[in-house]
Amino acid sequence: MSKTDISRIYFETLPRDIHLHLLLNSSCNGKCKFCTVKDIRPSLHLDDKLLYEYLLTLYPHVSYLIPTMGEVTIHKRNLEYLNYIHENYPQITLCMESNGIQFKDKWLELYLNNRSLVKLSINAIKPDEYAMNVWSGKGGETAFNKILKNIDAMINCLDDRYEILPPSLYFVITPQNVNSIEEYVRFCLERKILCAGFYFENFCYERYNNGALFSDLKMFAGISALFELKYILSGRLEISFNLFRPYNVFQSLKEKTVYNTLKDPEYLKNRYRDLLDMVPPDHVASALSKHNRIRMAMGKSELSIHDISEFNCWDRLDKEDYSVCINPWKHILLGLSIDRELEVRICPFIDNCYIKTKDIIRNGSIDWLSDVFNSDMYVNARKNFLKGIYPQNCMYACPASLNI
């Protein structure tokens, strides 16, 4: 989005390239020890009236539809709905998040036909590791073997033309697996993955504000390794990770990585030589270029390297002259509140800022231009964001906050 685009406070027509997040359901078939969703919401699911009626006038303006919150693959009605989107709105790219346990058969077929972007949160690379560090209770090894089988099925569908993109693989980093980051990266390179993402477990976030995390030598070493791998594998693998405060520590880690490389150009090359030899230096750009030619022929928008990764902390550490969160210009999140009322939000990280859809439904429809994009909520957010004024929660919860 250009500076001209984000100077607009009011829209005369619905914006192009809308990103639509739908909290389709909250239930999940996983038993992840560090899940933050399962304990805060009852079982919720968006109803058909919203999906097949109220959203009809919005769909033609949507480029990316992101079903999120629970596990999308465990409900047959989700598959029926996303196939409906694929068949009737070919410009929309489905961006599906999953634990991978049931991503097979009809889901694999949808992924192939839609040229979907898929993010699999797998959190381990070995069944015993998954059972011990990720899964709560029995059945962890069985679940992970299903995940590996489904990943291999997706990878086996790839070819040199990159008609589809491989799934992005994500890992939650804890004190138990922080020493495995390099092995996780190797696992991704072996499968020609384009993006590997790393989340730091929630307990770490409380320790960021006072810098206590960085007194943990094991965690500090893991973060340092991520910076080195991000730097040396640029072009070969897009490595993304969510880092919050303190900014000065991250900046110093990046500077140290760059300094060590300039001081001894062979330092990182020698350290990670085997990883560098696994894929060509232009692996990501080449795959995207081939894939985009196919996408454009299908009427879909062109993908950039940033579209295949959720967090890009590395780029955001380089402060730009002009930087602003673009969510109030192109983003809609729809989901049910804890009291089961349907709400429209700009993003999930701004508290107490929402529109109840029951207040804007008129004659059985929603005017998405007047009552949402030109609503006081969106307009005030644009005005404030352009002035650099953000809600406090943005600065503590949003993974993109280093960009603002």
mmCIF file of C-alpha atoms in Angstrom:
data_model
loop_
_atom_site.group_PDB
_atom_site.id
_atom_site.type_symbol
_atom_site.label_atom_id
_atom_site.label_comp_id
_atom_site.label_asym_id
_atom_site.label_seq_id
_atom_site.Cartn_x
_atom_site.Cartn_y
_atom_site.Cartn_z
ATOM 1 C CA MET A 1 0.000 0.000 0.000
ATOM 2 C CA SER A 2 1.444 3.378 -1.061
ATOM 3 C CA LYS A 3 1.627 6.665 0.856
ATOM 4 C CA THR A 4 -1.136 7.993 -1.410
ATOM 5 C CA ASP A 5 -3.411 5.077 -0.528
ATOM 6 C CA ILE A 6 -3.001 5.538 3.208
ATOM 7 C CA SER A 7 -3.535 9.297 3.082
ATOM 8 C CA ARG A 8 -7.208 8.532 2.434
ATOM 9 C CA ILE A 9 -9.420 9.018 5.487
ATOM 10 C CA TYR A 10 -12.783 8.301 3.821
ATOM 11 C CA PHE A 11 -13.505 5.868 0.990
ATOM 12 C CA GLU A 12 -15.810 6.647 -1.924
ATOM 13 C CA THR A 13 -15.918 2.968 -2.868
ATOM 14 C CA LEU A 14 -14.880 -0.144 -1.011
ATOM 15 C CA PRO A 15 -11.091 -0.499 -0.957
ATOM 16 C CA ARG A 16 -9.342 -3.003 -3.147
ATOM 17 C CA ASP A 17 -7.395 -5.911 -1.753
ATOM 18 C CA ILE A 18 -9.350 -6.363 1.483
ATOM 19 C CA HIS A 19 -7.998 -8.913 3.929
ATOM 20 C CA LEU A 20 -10.899 -10.679 5.622
ATOM 21 C CA HIS A 21 -10.216 -12.583 8.843
ATOM 22 C CA LEU A 22 -13.053 -14.890 9.895
ATOM 23 C CA LEU A 23 -13.089 -16.539 13.304
ATOM 24 C CA LEU A 24 -14.980 -19.486 11.842
ATOM 25 C CA ASN A 25 -14.820 -21.727 14.895
ATOM 26 C CA SER A 26 -13.044 -21.947 18.226
ATOM 27 C CA SER A 27 -12.884 -25.722 18.676
ATOM 28 C CA CYS A 28 -9.728 -27.711 17.950
ATOM 29 C CA ASN A 29 -8.563 -31.322 17.689
ATOM 30 C CA GLY A 30 -5.126 -30.484 19.088
ATOM 31 C CA LYS A 31 -3.923 -30.682 22.673
ATOM 32 C CA CYS A 32 -1.056 -28.191 22.606
ATOM 33 C CA LYS A 33 0.271 -27.396 26.060
ATOM 34 C CA PHE A 34 0.834 -23.730 25.217
ATOM 35 C CA CYS A 35 -2.463 -23.033 23.400
ATOM 36 C CA THR A 36 -3.886 -19.617 24.327
ATOM 37 C CA VAL A 37 -7.310 -20.110 22.719
ATOM 38 C CA LYS A 38 -8.838 -23.222 24.247
ATOM 39 C CA ASP A 39 -9.356 -21.772 27.739
ATOM 40 C CA ILE A 40 -10.722 -18.337 26.865
ATOM 41 C CA ARG A 41 -13.682 -19.064 24.587
ATOM 42 C CA PRO A 42 -16.554 -21.513 24.504
ATOM 43 C CA SER A 43 -17.239 -23.469 21.326
ATOM 44 C CA LEU A 44 -18.262 -20.873 18.754
ATOM 45 C CA HIS A 45 -19.002 -20.963 15.030
ATOM 46 C CA LEU A 46 -20.070 -18.254 12.586
ATOM 47 C CA ASP A 47 -23.523 -18.911 11.169
ATOM 48 C CA ASP A 48 -24.487 -19.377 7.541
ATOM 49 C CA LYS A 49 -26.497 -16.154 7.326
ATOM 50 C CA LEU A 50 -23.320 -14.104 7.748
ATOM 51 C CA LEU A 51 -21.198 -16.272 5.456
ATOM 52 C CA TYR A 52 -23.701 -16.681 2.617
ATOM 53 C CA GLU A 53 -25.784 -13.473 2.827
ATOM 54 C CA TYR A 54 -24.336 -10.531 4.749
ATOM 55 C CA LEU A 55 -20.867 -10.900 3.210
ATOM 56 C CA LEU A 56 -22.011 -11.198 -0.412
ATOM 57 C CA THR A 57 -21.381 -7.536 -1.266
ATOM 58 C CA LEU A 58 -17.936 -7.635 0.379
ATOM 59 C CA TYR A 59 -16.523 -10.763 -1.270
ATOM 60 C CA PRO A 60 -15.833 -9.150 -4.689
ATOM 61 C CA HIS A 61 -13.421 -6.738 -2.967
ATOM 62 C CA VAL A 62 -11.589 -9.398 -0.946
ATOM 63 C CA SER A 63 -8.184 -10.692 -2.020
ATOM 64 C CA TYR A 64 -7.319 -12.805 1.005
ATOM 65 C CA LEU A 65 -9.661 -14.744 3.256
ATOM 66 C CA ILE A 66 -8.103 -16.022 6.464
ATOM 67 C CA PRO A 67 -10.135 -18.496 8.559
ATOM 68 C CA THR A 68 -8.571 -18.492 11.986
ATOM 69 C CA MET A 69 -9.006 -19.068 15.747
ATOM 70 C CA GLY A 70 -9.771 -22.808 16.032
ATOM 71 C CA GLU A 71 -8.779 -25.721 13.796
ATOM 72 C CA VAL A 72 -10.438 -25.104 10.431
ATOM 73 C CA THR A 73 -10.232 -28.692 9.157
ATOM 74 C CA ILE A 74 -12.379 -30.381 11.798
ATOM 75 C CA HIS A 75 -15.738 -29.086 10.552
ATOM 76 C CA LYS A 76 -17.258 -30.301 7.279
ATOM 77 C CA ARG A 77 -19.212 -27.039 6.947
ATOM 78 C CA ASN A 78 -15.915 -25.106 6.860
ATOM 79 C CA LEU A 79 -14.780 -27.159 3.879
ATOM 80 C CA GLU A 80 -18.126 -26.597 2.142
ATOM 81 C CA TYR A 81 -17.913 -22.853 2.788
ATOM 82 C CA LEU A 82 -14.318 -22.451 1.592
ATOM 83 C CA ASN A 83 -15.068 -24.487 -1.538
ATOM 84 C CA TYR A 84 -17.994 -22.129 -2.153
ATOM 85 C CA ILE A 85 -15.591 -19.166 -1.918
ATOM 86 C CA HIS A 86 -13.100 -20.825 -4.241
ATOM 87 C CA GLU A 87 -15.725 -21.654 -6.868
ATOM 88 C CA ASN A 88 -17.546 -18.298 -6.827
ATOM 89 C CA TYR A 89 -14.783 -15.784 -6.075
ATOM 90 C CA PRO A 90 -11.659 -16.973 -7.900
ATOM 91 C CA GLN A 91 -9.747 -13.770 -7.064
ATOM 92 C CA ILE A 92 -9.735 -14.720 -3.383
ATOM 93 C CA THR A 93 -6.741 -16.590 -2.040
ATOM 94 C CA LEU A 94 -7.525 -18.760 0.961
ATOM 95 C CA CYS A 95 -4.923 -18.432 3.714
ATOM 96 C CA MET A 96 -5.427 -21.435 5.936
ATOM 97 C CA GLU A 97 -3.886 -21.998 9.347
ATOM 98 C CA SER A 98 -3.847 -25.558 10.655
ATOM 99 C CA ASN A 99 -2.066 -27.965 12.969
ATOM 100 C CA GLY A 100 -1.887 -30.339 9.987
ATOM 101 C CA ILE A 101 -3.454 -33.373 11.652
ATOM 102 C CA GLN A 102 -6.422 -33.514 9.250
ATOM 103 C CA PHE A 103 -5.052 -31.509 6.337
ATOM 104 C CA LYS A 104 -5.589 -34.242 3.736
ATOM 105 C CA ASP A 105 -7.993 -35.537 1.079
ATOM 106 C CA LYS A 106 -10.575 -32.807 0.301
ATOM 107 C CA TRP A 107 -8.486 -30.185 2.133
ATOM 108 C CA LEU A 108 -5.453 -31.092 0.070
ATOM 109 C CA GLU A 109 -7.580 -30.853 -3.063
ATOM 110 C CA LEU A 110 -8.799 -27.372 -2.094
ATOM 111 C CA TYR A 111 -5.215 -26.265 -1.394
ATOM 112 C CA LEU A 112 -4.137 -27.422 -4.847
ATOM 113 C CA ASN A 113 -7.104 -25.947 -6.738
ATOM 114 C CA ASN A 114 -7.176 -22.561 -5.011
ATOM 115 C CA ARG A 115 -3.382 -22.068 -4.880
ATOM 116 C CA SER A 116 -3.962 -21.418 -1.202
ATOM 117 C CA LEU A 117 -1.401 -20.171 1.276
ATOM 118 C CA VAL A 118 -1.138 -22.681 4.103
ATOM 119 C CA LYS A 119 0.551 -22.209 7.457
ATOM 120 C CA LEU A 120 1.061 -25.363 9.512
ATOM 121 C CA SER A 121 1.938 -24.920 13.165
ATOM 122 C CA ILE A 122 3.834 -28.162 13.824
ATOM 123 C CA ASN A 123 6.106 -27.145 16.748
ATOM 124 C CA ALA A 124 8.427 -30.163 16.462
ATOM 125 C CA ILE A 125 10.108 -32.391 13.878
ATOM 126 C CA LYS A 126 10.122 -35.732 15.686
ATOM 127 C CA PRO A 127 7.196 -37.755 17.085
ATOM 128 C CA ASP A 128 8.768 -38.271 20.521
ATOM 129 C CA GLU A 129 9.644 -34.566 20.780
ATOM 130 C CA TYR A 130 6.081 -33.647 19.845
ATOM 131 C CA ALA A 131 4.617 -36.045 22.408
ATOM 132 C CA MET A 132 6.877 -34.758 25.174
ATOM 133 C CA ASN A 133 7.019 -30.990 24.583
ATOM 134 C CA VAL A 134 3.870 -30.139 22.595
ATOM 135 C CA TRP A 135 1.032 -32.592 23.186
ATOM 136 C CA SER A 136 -0.865 -32.733 26.467
ATOM 137 C CA GLY A 137 -1.860 -36.295 27.339
ATOM 138 C CA LYS A 138 -1.726 -39.478 25.268
ATOM 139 C CA GLY A 139 -1.658 -39.785 21.494
ATOM 140 C CA GLY A 140 1.033 -37.219 20.699
ATOM 141 C CA GLU A 141 3.223 -39.476 18.567
ATOM 142 C CA THR A 142 0.220 -40.721 16.588
ATOM 143 C CA ALA A 143 -0.924 -37.148 15.943
ATOM 144 C CA PHE A 144 2.528 -36.075 14.770
ATOM 145 C CA ASN A 145 2.912 -39.028 12.415
ATOM 146 C CA LYS A 146 -0.321 -37.869 10.759
ATOM 147 C CA ILE A 147 1.108 -34.352 10.454
ATOM 148 C CA LEU A 148 4.304 -35.614 8.818
ATOM 149 C CA LYS A 149 2.326 -37.769 6.394
ATOM 150 C CA ASN A 150 0.167 -34.801 5.377
ATOM 151 C CA ILE A 151 3.171 -32.487 4.964
ATOM 152 C CA ASP A 152 4.862 -35.060 2.731
ATOM 153 C CA ALA A 153 1.672 -35.355 0.644
ATOM 154 C CA MET A 154 1.685 -31.587 0.092
ATOM 155 C CA ILE A 155 5.409 -31.508 -0.735
ATOM 156 C CA ASN A 156 4.974 -34.371 -3.200
ATOM 157 C CA CYS A 157 2.546 -32.189 -5.169
ATOM 158 C CA LEU A 158 5.235 -29.573 -5.838
ATOM 159 C CA ASP A 159 7.105 -29.320 -9.102
ATOM 160 C CA ASP A 160 9.680 -27.003 -10.652
ATOM 161 C CA ARG A 161 6.933 -24.751 -12.052
ATOM 162 C CA TYR A 162 5.661 -23.916 -8.549
ATOM 163 C CA GLU A 163 2.015 -23.976 -9.567
ATOM 164 C CA ILE A 164 1.415 -24.190 -5.837
ATOM 165 C CA LEU A 165 3.554 -22.964 -2.969
ATOM 166 C CA PRO A 166 4.724 -25.275 -0.208
ATOM 167 C CA PRO A 167 3.170 -24.763 3.214
ATOM 168 C CA SER A 168 4.897 -22.441 5.664
ATOM 169 C CA LEU A 169 5.955 -24.280 8.814
ATOM 170 C CA TYR A 170 5.743 -22.650 12.224
ATOM 171 C CA PHE A 171 7.229 -23.579 15.575
ATOM 172 C CA VAL A 172 6.549 -22.380 19.106
ATOM 173 C CA ILE A 173 9.864 -21.900 20.890
ATOM 174 C CA THR A 174 10.119 -22.835 24.551
ATOM 175 C CA PRO A 175 13.052 -23.490 26.898
ATOM 176 C CA GLN A 176 12.659 -27.175 26.011
ATOM 177 C CA ASN A 177 13.286 -26.776 22.274
ATOM 178 C CA VAL A 178 15.219 -23.509 21.903
ATOM 179 C CA ASN A 179 18.396 -25.470 21.084
ATOM 180 C CA SER A 180 16.596 -27.142 18.162
ATOM 181 C CA ILE A 181 16.067 -24.026 16.027
ATOM 182 C CA GLU A 182 18.836 -24.898 13.570
ATOM 183 C CA GLU A 183 17.407 -28.402 13.159
ATOM 184 C CA TYR A 184 13.956 -26.955 12.496
ATOM 185 C CA VAL A 185 15.460 -24.780 9.768
ATOM 186 C CA ARG A 186 17.218 -27.819 8.287
ATOM 187 C CA PHE A 187 13.920 -29.723 8.290
ATOM 188 C CA CYS A 188 12.336 -26.895 6.257
ATOM 189 C CA LEU A 189 15.187 -26.613 3.766
ATOM 190 C CA GLU A 190 15.116 -30.367 3.139
ATOM 191 C CA ARG A 191 11.491 -29.987 2.047
ATOM 192 C CA LYS A 192 12.073 -26.849 -0.066
ATOM 193 C CA ILE A 193 9.839 -24.815 2.268
ATOM 194 C CA LEU A 194 9.837 -21.074 1.530
ATOM 195 C CA CYS A 195 8.972 -19.764 4.992
ATOM 196 C CA ALA A 196 9.768 -20.936 8.524
ATOM 197 C CA GLY A 197 8.171 -19.045 11.398
ATOM 198 C CA PHE A 198 9.026 -18.999 15.079
ATOM 199 C CA TYR A 199 6.825 -17.881 17.967
ATOM 200 C CA PHE A 200 8.164 -17.478 21.462
ATOM 201 C CA GLU A 201 5.958 -19.079 24.080
ATOM 202 C CA ASN A 202 3.616 -16.684 25.888
ATOM 203 C CA PHE A 203 5.421 -16.913 29.202
ATOM 204 C CA CYS A 204 8.335 -15.120 27.577
ATOM 205 C CA TYR A 205 6.319 -12.013 26.728
ATOM 206 C CA GLU A 206 5.919 -10.896 30.333
ATOM 207 C CA ARG A 207 9.684 -10.975 30.649
ATOM 208 C CA TYR A 208 10.356 -8.835 27.589
ATOM 209 C CA ASN A 209 9.398 -5.529 29.196
ATOM 210 C CA ASN A 210 12.157 -5.662 31.793
ATOM 211 C CA GLY A 211 14.659 -7.528 29.620
ATOM 212 C CA ALA A 212 14.697 -10.561 31.932
ATOM 213 C CA LEU A 213 14.376 -12.911 28.969
ATOM 214 C CA PHE A 214 17.853 -11.952 27.850
ATOM 215 C CA SER A 215 19.397 -13.030 31.149
ATOM 216 C CA ASP A 216 18.382 -16.570 30.213
ATOM 217 C CA LEU A 217 21.501 -17.604 28.315
ATOM 218 C CA LYS A 218 19.800 -20.514 26.554
ATOM 219 C CA MET A 219 16.947 -18.369 25.227
ATOM 220 C CA PHE A 220 19.360 -15.586 24.328
ATOM 221 C CA ALA A 221 21.476 -18.023 22.325
ATOM 222 C CA GLY A 222 18.360 -19.206 20.488
ATOM 223 C CA ILE A 223 17.358 -15.668 19.560
ATOM 224 C CA SER A 224 20.917 -14.941 18.424
ATOM 225 C CA ALA A 225 20.845 -18.033 16.224
ATOM 226 C CA LEU A 226 17.620 -16.830 14.621
ATOM 227 C CA PHE A 227 19.254 -13.535 13.670
ATOM 228 C CA GLU A 228 22.230 -15.330 12.167
ATOM 229 C CA LEU A 229 20.050 -17.770 10.234
ATOM 230 C CA LYS A 230 17.775 -14.986 9.026
ATOM 231 C CA TYR A 231 20.793 -13.088 7.757
ATOM 232 C CA ILE A 232 22.787 -15.881 6.146
ATOM 233 C CA LEU A 233 19.808 -17.690 4.579
ATOM 234 C CA SER A 234 18.193 -14.593 3.083
ATOM 235 C CA GLY A 235 16.852 -15.541 -0.336
ATOM 236 C CA ARG A 236 16.991 -19.240 0.459
ATOM 237 C CA LEU A 237 14.419 -19.344 3.254
ATOM 238 C CA GLU A 238 12.184 -16.590 4.643
ATOM 239 C CA ILE A 239 12.585 -16.796 8.406
ATOM 240 C CA SER A 240 10.047 -14.862 10.434
ATOM 241 C CA PHE A 241 9.685 -14.537 14.168
ATOM 242 C CA ASN A 242 7.714 -12.541 16.701
ATOM 243 C CA LEU A 243 9.825 -10.358 18.972
ATOM 244 C CA PHE A 244 8.443 -7.542 21.072
ATOM 245 C CA ARG A 245 10.400 -5.466 23.605
ATOM 246 C CA PRO A 246 13.041 -4.302 24.363
ATOM 247 C CA TYR A 247 13.797 -2.887 20.940
ATOM 248 C CA ASN A 248 17.388 -1.884 21.742
ATOM 249 C CA VAL A 249 18.374 -5.487 22.505
ATOM 250 C CA PHE A 250 17.014 -6.720 19.169
ATOM 251 C CA GLN A 251 18.786 -3.925 17.347
ATOM 252 C CA SER A 252 22.070 -4.767 19.040
ATOM 253 C CA LEU A 253 21.683 -8.436 18.078
ATOM 254 C CA LYS A 254 21.153 -7.497 14.466
ATOM 255 C CA GLU A 255 24.114 -5.121 14.504
ATOM 256 C CA LYS A 256 26.282 -7.802 16.083
ATOM 257 C CA THR A 257 25.318 -10.274 13.352
ATOM 258 C CA VAL A 258 26.089 -7.771 10.592
ATOM 259 C CA TYR A 259 29.334 -6.659 12.292
ATOM 260 C CA ASN A 260 30.604 -10.213 12.685
ATOM 261 C CA THR A 261 29.845 -10.896 9.040
ATOM 262 C CA LEU A 262 31.623 -7.768 7.816
ATOM 263 C CA LYS A 263 34.543 -8.461 10.122
ATOM 264 C CA ASP A 264 34.856 -12.029 8.870
ATOM 265 C CA PRO A 265 32.782 -12.601 5.688
ATOM 266 C CA GLU A 266 33.349 -16.350 5.942
ATOM 267 C CA TYR A 267 32.211 -16.608 9.574
ATOM 268 C CA LEU A 268 28.533 -17.409 9.039
ATOM 269 C CA LYS A 269 29.167 -19.117 5.713
ATOM 270 C CA ASN A 270 31.451 -21.627 7.369
ATOM 271 C CA ARG A 271 29.186 -22.063 10.371
ATOM 272 C CA TYR A 272 26.110 -22.825 8.253
ATOM 273 C CA ARG A 273 27.779 -24.194 5.120
ATOM 274 C CA ASP A 274 25.665 -27.356 4.984
ATOM 275 C CA LEU A 275 22.438 -25.328 5.186
ATOM 276 C CA LEU A 276 23.580 -22.938 2.444
ATOM 277 C CA ASP A 277 24.220 -25.850 0.103
ATOM 278 C CA MET A 278 20.705 -27.242 0.438
ATOM 279 C CA VAL A 279 18.853 -24.764 -1.824
ATOM 280 C CA PRO A 280 19.865 -22.117 -4.401
ATOM 281 C CA PRO A 281 20.481 -18.537 -3.186
ATOM 282 C CA ASP A 282 17.415 -17.264 -5.099
ATOM 283 C CA HIS A 283 15.128 -20.107 -3.996
ATOM 284 C CA VAL A 284 12.336 -17.911 -2.581
ATOM 285 C CA ALA A 285 12.342 -15.242 -5.309
ATOM 286 C CA SER A 286 12.473 -17.823 -8.095
ATOM 287 C CA ALA A 287 9.583 -19.834 -6.658
ATOM 288 C CA LEU A 288 7.459 -16.712 -6.156
ATOM 289 C CA SER A 289 8.165 -15.461 -9.671
ATOM 290 C CA LYS A 290 7.055 -18.748 -11.227
ATOM 291 C CA HIS A 291 4.033 -19.001 -8.974
ATOM 292 C CA ASN A 292 2.946 -15.398 -9.593
ATOM 293 C CA ARG A 293 2.760 -15.954 -13.348
ATOM 294 C CA ILE A 294 0.207 -18.675 -12.694
ATOM 295 C CA ARG A 295 -1.652 -16.593 -10.103
ATOM 296 C CA MET A 296 -1.980 -13.599 -12.407
ATOM 297 C CA ALA A 297 -3.422 -15.823 -15.130
ATOM 298 C CA MET A 298 -6.033 -16.964 -12.608
ATOM 299 C CA GLY A 299 -7.002 -13.371 -11.733
ATOM 300 C CA LYS A 300 -5.382 -13.486 -8.297
ATOM 301 C CA SER A 301 -3.193 -10.765 -6.816
ATOM 302 C CA GLU A 302 0.577 -11.043 -6.993
ATOM 303 C CA LEU A 303 2.353 -12.316 -3.890
ATOM 304 C CA SER A 304 5.378 -10.664 -2.319
ATOM 305 C CA ILE A 305 7.837 -12.266 0.049
ATOM 306 C CA HIS A 306 6.000 -10.600 2.948
ATOM 307 C CA ASP A 307 2.721 -12.256 2.009
ATOM 308 C CA ILE A 308 4.039 -15.713 2.768
ATOM 309 C CA SER A 309 5.178 -14.896 6.296
ATOM 310 C CA GLU A 310 3.084 -13.503 9.106
ATOM 311 C CA PHE A 311 5.786 -11.646 11.029
ATOM 312 C CA ASN A 312 8.777 -9.867 9.540
ATOM 313 C CA CYS A 313 10.579 -8.563 12.589
ATOM 314 C CA TRP A 314 13.892 -8.312 10.744
ATOM 315 C CA ASP A 315 12.630 -5.786 8.227
ATOM 316 C CA ARG A 316 10.767 -3.867 10.888
ATOM 317 C CA LEU A 317 13.933 -3.346 12.894
ATOM 318 C CA ASP A 318 15.089 -1.042 10.113
ATOM 319 C CA LYS A 319 12.959 1.998 10.881
ATOM 320 C CA GLU A 320 11.629 3.592 7.717
ATOM 321 C CA ASP A 321 10.984 7.298 7.250
ATOM 322 C CA TYR A 322 7.312 6.586 6.830
ATOM 323 C CA SER A 323 5.660 3.650 8.534
ATOM 324 C CA VAL A 324 2.091 3.049 9.620
ATOM 325 C CA CYS A 325 -0.138 0.108 10.477
ATOM 326 C CA ILE A 326 -2.410 -0.342 7.433
ATOM 327 C CA ASN A 327 -5.142 -2.404 9.104
ATOM 328 C CA PRO A 328 -7.737 0.440 9.197
ATOM 329 C CA TRP A 329 -7.416 0.746 5.416
ATOM 330 C CA LYS A 330 -7.797 -2.872 4.327
ATOM 331 C CA HIS A 331 -8.500 -5.265 7.176
ATOM 332 C CA ILE A 332 -11.729 -6.686 8.621
ATOM 333 C CA LEU A 333 -11.972 -9.249 11.393
ATOM 334 C CA LEU A 334 -15.319 -10.928 12.044
ATOM 335 C CA GLY A 335 -16.032 -13.157 14.992
ATOM 336 C CA LEU A 336 -18.297 -13.903 17.905
ATOM 337 C CA SER A 337 -17.745 -12.302 21.277
ATOM 338 C CA ILE A 338 -17.735 -14.291 24.499
ATOM 339 C CA ASP A 339 -21.468 -13.554 24.797
ATOM 340 C CA ARG A 340 -21.973 -14.876 21.242
ATOM 341 C CA GLU A 341 -22.629 -11.525 19.597
ATOM 342 C CA LEU A 342 -21.170 -11.024 16.135
ATOM 343 C CA GLU A 343 -18.594 -8.224 16.035
ATOM 344 C CA VAL A 344 -16.531 -6.391 13.423
ATOM 345 C CA ARG A 345 -13.019 -5.429 14.510
ATOM 346 C CA ILE A 346 -10.089 -3.729 12.841
ATOM 347 C CA CYS A 347 -7.730 -6.292 14.337
ATOM 348 C CA PRO A 348 -7.663 -8.638 17.342
ATOM 349 C CA PHE A 349 -5.163 -6.586 19.341
ATOM 350 C CA ILE A 350 -7.231 -3.433 19.929
ATOM 351 C CA ASP A 351 -9.392 -3.861 23.018
ATOM 352 C CA ASN A 352 -12.876 -2.371 23.389
ATOM 353 C CA CYS A 353 -12.989 -1.293 19.757
ATOM 354 C CA TYR A 354 -15.668 -3.077 17.753
ATOM 355 C CA ILE A 355 -18.956 -2.718 15.909
ATOM 356 C CA LYS A 356 -21.797 -5.082 16.746
ATOM 357 C CA THR A 357 -23.261 -6.291 13.465
ATOM 358 C CA LYS A 358 -26.792 -6.290 14.880
ATOM 359 C CA ASP A 359 -26.510 -2.482 14.937
ATOM 360 C CA ILE A 360 -25.650 -2.186 11.241
ATOM 361 C CA ILE A 361 -27.893 -4.840 9.642
ATOM 362 C CA ARG A 362 -30.607 -3.056 7.665
ATOM 363 C CA ASN A 363 -33.118 -4.725 5.371
ATOM 364 C CA GLY A 364 -31.248 -8.008 5.684
ATOM 365 C CA SER A 365 -27.868 -6.680 4.564
ATOM 366 C CA ILE A 366 -24.788 -4.721 5.698
ATOM 367 C CA ASP A 367 -23.450 -1.610 3.977
ATOM 368 C CA TRP A 368 -19.751 -2.413 4.321
ATOM 369 C CA LEU A 369 -18.696 0.964 2.921
ATOM 370 C CA SER A 370 -20.791 3.321 5.044
ATOM 371 C CA ASP A 371 -21.207 1.321 8.216
ATOM 372 C CA VAL A 372 -17.776 -0.274 8.425
ATOM 373 C CA PHE A 373 -14.984 1.292 6.365
ATOM 374 C CA ASN A 374 -16.384 4.815 6.804
ATOM 375 C CA SER A 375 -17.561 4.215 10.364
ATOM 376 C CA ASP A 376 -16.271 6.338 13.227
ATOM 377 C CA MET A 377 -14.200 3.375 14.415
ATOM 378 C CA TYR A 378 -12.263 3.007 11.164
ATOM 379 C CA VAL A 379 -12.052 6.734 10.389
ATOM 380 C CA ASN A 380 -10.750 7.640 13.850
ATOM 381 C CA ALA A 381 -8.222 4.799 13.685
ATOM 382 C CA ARG A 382 -6.891 6.113 10.353
ATOM 383 C CA LYS A 383 -6.605 9.647 11.683
ATOM 384 C CA ASN A 384 -4.806 8.531 14.827
ATOM 385 C CA PHE A 385 -2.507 6.045 13.105
ATOM 386 C CA LEU A 386 -1.395 8.681 10.598
ATOM 387 C CA LYS A 387 -0.415 10.851 13.577
ATOM 388 C CA GLY A 388 1.457 7.978 15.160
ATOM 389 C CA ILE A 389 -1.153 7.573 17.906
ATOM 390 C CA TYR A 390 -1.871 3.921 18.674
ATOM 391 C CA PRO A 391 -3.853 2.154 21.393
ATOM 392 C CA GLN A 392 -1.601 0.998 24.206
ATOM 393 C CA ASN A 393 -2.382 -2.636 23.539
ATOM 394 C CA CYS A 394 -0.925 -2.308 20.028
ATOM 395 C CA MET A 395 2.466 -1.682 21.522
ATOM 396 C CA TYR A 396 2.364 -4.689 23.845
ATOM 397 C CA ALA A 397 0.351 -7.308 22.001
ATOM 398 C CA CYS A 398 0.668 -6.759 18.259
ATOM 399 C CA PRO A 399 3.490 -8.732 16.576
ATOM 400 C CA ALA A 400 3.851 -5.905 14.043
ATOM 401 C CA SER A 401 4.310 -3.223 16.691
ATOM 402 C CA LEU A 402 7.991 -2.795 15.930
ATOM 403 C CA ASN A 403 6.888 -1.368 12.599
ATOM 404 C CA ILE A 404 5.056 1.508 14.265
#
